[in-house]
């Protein structure tokens, strides 16, 4: 059923700041849903604007779309994320972001030391991997990971 509050894909793109192709992609991924008019045109409920806003916020935070899809699975199919939903989602995503920040800080601190020696070679670096001992022991290239 169509109503006057429905948005065309162009209107949704303009209101959300997303490209039409991105919205079509999100729909193919099951992140958003549309209805079809009798002329087979997509129409989106205005509530989709909130879902798209959540998707954009998650993307800015580096949250993979698969993680967003899993989170959306916990929401009512035609529902809109409300403040409680957002708090729950952002709490889980906050933990992921905190872990990513810790990994990046660790990498920054270790990488800075390596660049500081000037050799720019992890294979022969006396600071991180003296004499390529890690390679001889079959250790993968994870020396800069926590």
PDB file of C-alpha atoms in Angstrom:
ATOM      1  CA  UNK A   1       0.000   0.000   0.000  1.00  0.00           C
ATOM      2  CA  UNK A   2       1.364   3.388  -1.005  1.00  0.00           C
ATOM      3  CA  UNK A   3       0.828   6.612   0.885  1.00  0.00           C
ATOM      4  CA  UNK A   4       1.778  10.257   0.536  1.00  0.00           C
ATOM      5  CA  UNK A   5       4.580   9.809   3.060  1.00  0.00           C
ATOM      6  CA  UNK A   6       6.479   7.355   0.857  1.00  0.00           C
ATOM      7  CA  UNK A   7       9.735   8.480  -0.711  1.00  0.00           C
ATOM      8  CA  UNK A   8      11.057   7.667  -4.165  1.00  0.00           C
ATOM      9  CA  UNK A   9      14.616   6.415  -4.347  1.00  0.00           C
ATOM     10  CA  UNK A  10      15.679   9.862  -5.594  1.00  0.00           C
ATOM     11  CA  UNK A  11      13.980  11.566  -2.667  1.00  0.00           C
ATOM     12  CA  UNK A  12      15.528   9.106  -0.224  1.00  0.00           C
ATOM     13  CA  UNK A  13      18.945   9.729  -1.783  1.00  0.00           C
ATOM     14  CA  UNK A  14      18.523  13.503  -1.526  1.00  0.00           C
ATOM     15  CA  UNK A  15      17.283  13.367   2.071  1.00  0.00           C
ATOM     16  CA  UNK A  16      19.886  10.853   3.266  1.00  0.00           C
ATOM     17  CA  UNK A  17      22.906  12.140   1.363  1.00  0.00           C
ATOM     18  CA  UNK A  18      23.458   8.679  -0.120  1.00  0.00           C
ATOM     19  CA  UNK A  19      23.685   7.848  -3.796  1.00  0.00           C
ATOM     20  CA  UNK A  20      20.873   5.980  -5.491  1.00  0.00           C
ATOM     21  CA  UNK A  21      23.277   3.138  -6.279  1.00  0.00           C
ATOM     22  CA  UNK A  22      24.233   2.860  -2.584  1.00  0.00           C
ATOM     23  CA  UNK A  23      20.566   2.670  -1.615  1.00  0.00           C
ATOM     24  CA  UNK A  24      19.976  -0.048  -4.212  1.00  0.00           C
ATOM     25  CA  UNK A  25      22.988  -1.910  -2.812  1.00  0.00           C
ATOM     26  CA  UNK A  26      21.665  -1.622   0.749  1.00  0.00           C
ATOM     27  CA  UNK A  27      18.356  -2.984  -0.458  1.00  0.00           C
ATOM     28  CA  UNK A  28      20.013  -5.940  -2.185  1.00  0.00           C
ATOM     29  CA  UNK A  29      21.861  -6.624   1.071  1.00  0.00           C
ATOM     30  CA  UNK A  30      18.575  -6.617   3.010  1.00  0.00           C
ATOM     31  CA  UNK A  31      19.474  -3.546   5.072  1.00  0.00           C
ATOM     32  CA  UNK A  32      16.498  -1.520   3.811  1.00  0.00           C
ATOM     33  CA  UNK A  33      13.227  -2.422   2.121  1.00  0.00           C
ATOM     34  CA  UNK A  34      11.015  -0.784  -0.464  1.00  0.00           C
ATOM     35  CA  UNK A  35       7.603  -1.371  -1.930  1.00  0.00           C
ATOM     36  CA  UNK A  36       6.749  -1.213  -5.606  1.00  0.00           C
ATOM     37  CA  UNK A  37       4.139   1.016  -7.187  1.00  0.00           C
ATOM     38  CA  UNK A  38       1.798  -0.234  -9.889  1.00  0.00           C
ATOM     39  CA  UNK A  39       4.377   1.235 -12.305  1.00  0.00           C
ATOM     40  CA  UNK A  40       7.110  -0.898 -10.629  1.00  0.00           C
ATOM     41  CA  UNK A  41       8.855   2.100  -9.057  1.00  0.00           C
ATOM     42  CA  UNK A  42      10.463   1.760  -5.651  1.00  0.00           C
ATOM     43  CA  UNK A  43       8.855   3.576  -2.729  1.00  0.00           C
ATOM     44  CA  UNK A  44      10.390   3.774   0.713  1.00  0.00           C
ATOM     45  CA  UNK A  45       8.634   4.470   3.970  1.00  0.00           C
ATOM     46  CA  UNK A  46      10.021   7.602   5.650  1.00  0.00           C
ATOM     47  CA  UNK A  47      11.209   5.384   8.508  1.00  0.00           C
ATOM     48  CA  UNK A  48      13.928   4.094   6.170  1.00  0.00           C
ATOM     49  CA  UNK A  49      15.651   7.463   6.628  1.00  0.00           C
ATOM     50  CA  UNK A  50      16.495   6.444  10.185  1.00  0.00           C
ATOM     51  CA  UNK A  51      17.859   3.070   9.081  1.00  0.00           C
ATOM     52  CA  UNK A  52      20.021   4.793   6.487  1.00  0.00           C
ATOM     53  CA  UNK A  53      21.257   7.218   9.174  1.00  0.00           C
ATOM     54  CA  UNK A  54      22.247   4.251  11.348  1.00  0.00           C
ATOM     55  CA  UNK A  55      24.024   2.629   8.390  1.00  0.00           C
ATOM     56  CA  UNK A  56      25.933   5.858   7.673  1.00  0.00           C
ATOM     57  CA  UNK A  57      26.939   6.266  11.333  1.00  0.00           C
ATOM     58  CA  UNK A  58      28.131   2.671  11.451  1.00  0.00           C
ATOM     59  CA  UNK A  59      30.128   3.084   8.240  1.00  0.00           C
ATOM     60  CA  UNK A  60      31.811   6.229   9.559  1.00  0.00           C
ATOM     61  CA  UNK A  61      32.826   4.229  12.612  1.00  0.00           C
ATOM     62  CA  UNK A  62      34.231   1.456  10.428  1.00  0.00           C
ATOM     63  CA  UNK A  63      31.538  -1.070  11.325  1.00  0.00           C
ATOM     64  CA  UNK A  64      31.153  -3.623   8.506  1.00  0.00           C
ATOM     65  CA  UNK A  65      27.786  -3.798   6.752  1.00  0.00           C
ATOM     66  CA  UNK A  66      27.501  -7.464   7.721  1.00  0.00           C
ATOM     67  CA  UNK A  67      27.597  -6.390  11.378  1.00  0.00           C
ATOM     68  CA  UNK A  68      24.936  -3.759  10.677  1.00  0.00           C
ATOM     69  CA  UNK A  69      22.777  -6.411   8.981  1.00  0.00           C
ATOM     70  CA  UNK A  70      23.091  -8.688  12.014  1.00  0.00           C
ATOM     71  CA  UNK A  71      22.071  -5.821  14.290  1.00  0.00           C
ATOM     72  CA  UNK A  72      19.106  -4.974  12.068  1.00  0.00           C
ATOM     73  CA  UNK A  73      17.971  -8.606  12.269  1.00  0.00           C
ATOM     74  CA  UNK A  74      17.213  -7.972  15.941  1.00  0.00           C
ATOM     75  CA  UNK A  75      14.875  -5.096  15.040  1.00  0.00           C
ATOM     76  CA  UNK A  76      11.260  -5.455  13.971  1.00  0.00           C
ATOM     77  CA  UNK A  77      11.150  -5.969  10.195  1.00  0.00           C
ATOM     78  CA  UNK A  78       9.115  -2.843   9.535  1.00  0.00           C
ATOM     79  CA  UNK A  79      10.227  -1.035  12.639  1.00  0.00           C
ATOM     80  CA  UNK A  80      12.539   1.874  13.045  1.00  0.00           C
ATOM     81  CA  UNK A  81      15.506   1.877  15.389  1.00  0.00           C
ATOM     82  CA  UNK A  82      14.474   3.929  18.408  1.00  0.00           C
ATOM     83  CA  UNK A  83      16.682   5.436  21.112  1.00  0.00           C
ATOM     84  CA  UNK A  84      16.830   2.168  23.053  1.00  0.00           C
ATOM     85  CA  UNK A  85      17.781   0.215  19.935  1.00  0.00           C
ATOM     86  CA  UNK A  86      20.454   2.762  19.077  1.00  0.00           C
ATOM     87  CA  UNK A  87      21.903   2.573  22.601  1.00  0.00           C
ATOM     88  CA  UNK A  88      22.079  -1.206  22.360  1.00  0.00           C
ATOM     89  CA  UNK A  89      23.654  -1.130  18.879  1.00  0.00           C
ATOM     90  CA  UNK A  90      26.105   1.622  19.724  1.00  0.00           C
ATOM     91  CA  UNK A  91      27.136  -0.168  22.924  1.00  0.00           C
ATOM     92  CA  UNK A  92      28.186  -3.248  20.976  1.00  0.00           C
ATOM     93  CA  UNK A  93      29.811  -1.146  18.271  1.00  0.00           C
ATOM     94  CA  UNK A  94      31.601   0.946  20.893  1.00  0.00           C
ATOM     95  CA  UNK A  95      33.422  -2.180  22.070  1.00  0.00           C
ATOM     96  CA  UNK A  96      34.487  -2.964  18.507  1.00  0.00           C
ATOM     97  CA  UNK A  97      35.695   0.610  18.010  1.00  0.00           C
ATOM     98  CA  UNK A  98      37.622   0.555  21.305  1.00  0.00           C
ATOM     99  CA  UNK A  99      39.375  -2.666  20.208  1.00  0.00           C
ATOM    100  CA  UNK A 100      40.196  -1.135  16.832  1.00  0.00           C
ATOM    101  CA  UNK A 101      41.584   1.996  18.519  1.00  0.00           C
ATOM    102  CA  UNK A 102      43.789  -0.155  20.778  1.00  0.00           C
ATOM    103  CA  UNK A 103      45.077  -2.084  17.757  1.00  0.00           C
ATOM    104  CA  UNK A 104      45.798   1.122  15.850  1.00  0.00           C
ATOM    105  CA  UNK A 105      47.581   2.685  18.827  1.00  0.00           C
ATOM    106  CA  UNK A 106      49.698  -0.438  19.223  1.00  0.00           C
ATOM    107  CA  UNK A 107      50.520  -0.418  15.512  1.00  0.00           C
ATOM    108  CA  UNK A 108      51.326   3.310  15.625  1.00  0.00           C
ATOM    109  CA  UNK A 109      53.663   2.869  18.570  1.00  0.00           C
ATOM    110  CA  UNK A 110      55.481  -0.143  17.097  1.00  0.00           C
ATOM    111  CA  UNK A 111      55.575   1.234  13.567  1.00  0.00           C
ATOM    112  CA  UNK A 112      56.994   4.532  14.779  1.00  0.00           C
ATOM    113  CA  UNK A 113      59.919   2.675  16.335  1.00  0.00           C
ATOM    114  CA  UNK A 114      60.541   0.735  13.159  1.00  0.00           C
ATOM    115  CA  UNK A 115      60.435   3.783  10.921  1.00  0.00           C
ATOM    116  CA  UNK A 116      62.665   5.536  13.451  1.00  0.00           C
ATOM    117  CA  UNK A 117      65.529   3.124  12.771  1.00  0.00           C
ATOM    118  CA  UNK A 118      65.462   4.060   9.083  1.00  0.00           C
ATOM    119  CA  UNK A 119      65.794   0.578   7.578  1.00  0.00           C
ATOM    120  CA  UNK A 120      62.154   0.340   6.372  1.00  0.00           C
ATOM    121  CA  UNK A 121      62.546  -3.437   6.058  1.00  0.00           C
ATOM    122  CA  UNK A 122      60.692  -5.749   8.398  1.00  0.00           C
ATOM    123  CA  UNK A 123      62.635  -8.706   6.971  1.00  0.00           C
ATOM    124  CA  UNK A 124      65.986  -7.380   8.147  1.00  0.00           C
ATOM    125  CA  UNK A 125      64.991  -4.890  10.823  1.00  0.00           C
ATOM    126  CA  UNK A 126      67.160  -5.265  13.898  1.00  0.00           C
ATOM    127  CA  UNK A 127      64.513  -3.538  15.975  1.00  0.00           C
ATOM    128  CA  UNK A 128      61.380  -5.550  15.167  1.00  0.00           C
ATOM    129  CA  UNK A 129      62.730  -8.744  13.598  1.00  0.00           C
ATOM    130  CA  UNK A 130      66.481  -9.149  14.061  1.00  0.00           C
ATOM    131  CA  UNK A 131      68.036 -11.417  11.405  1.00  0.00           C
ATOM    132  CA  UNK A 132      64.535 -12.410  10.262  1.00  0.00           C
ATOM    133  CA  UNK A 133      64.258 -14.862  13.162  1.00  0.00           C
ATOM    134  CA  UNK A 134      60.468 -14.833  12.849  1.00  0.00           C
ATOM    135  CA  UNK A 135      60.651 -15.966   9.213  1.00  0.00           C
ATOM    136  CA  UNK A 136      62.991 -18.855  10.020  1.00  0.00           C
ATOM    137  CA  UNK A 137      60.626 -19.988  12.760  1.00  0.00           C
ATOM    138  CA  UNK A 138      57.656 -19.841  10.370  1.00  0.00           C
ATOM    139  CA  UNK A 139      55.962 -17.058  12.253  1.00  0.00           C
ATOM    140  CA  UNK A 140      53.557 -15.098  10.046  1.00  0.00           C
ATOM    141  CA  UNK A 141      53.909 -11.344   9.590  1.00  0.00           C
ATOM    142  CA  UNK A 142      52.097 -10.361  12.763  1.00  0.00           C
ATOM    143  CA  UNK A 143      54.907  -8.628  14.610  1.00  0.00           C
ATOM    144  CA  UNK A 144      53.095  -5.312  14.555  1.00  0.00           C
ATOM    145  CA  UNK A 145      49.851  -6.791  15.922  1.00  0.00           C
ATOM    146  CA  UNK A 146      49.156  -6.809  19.668  1.00  0.00           C
TER     147      UNK A 146
END
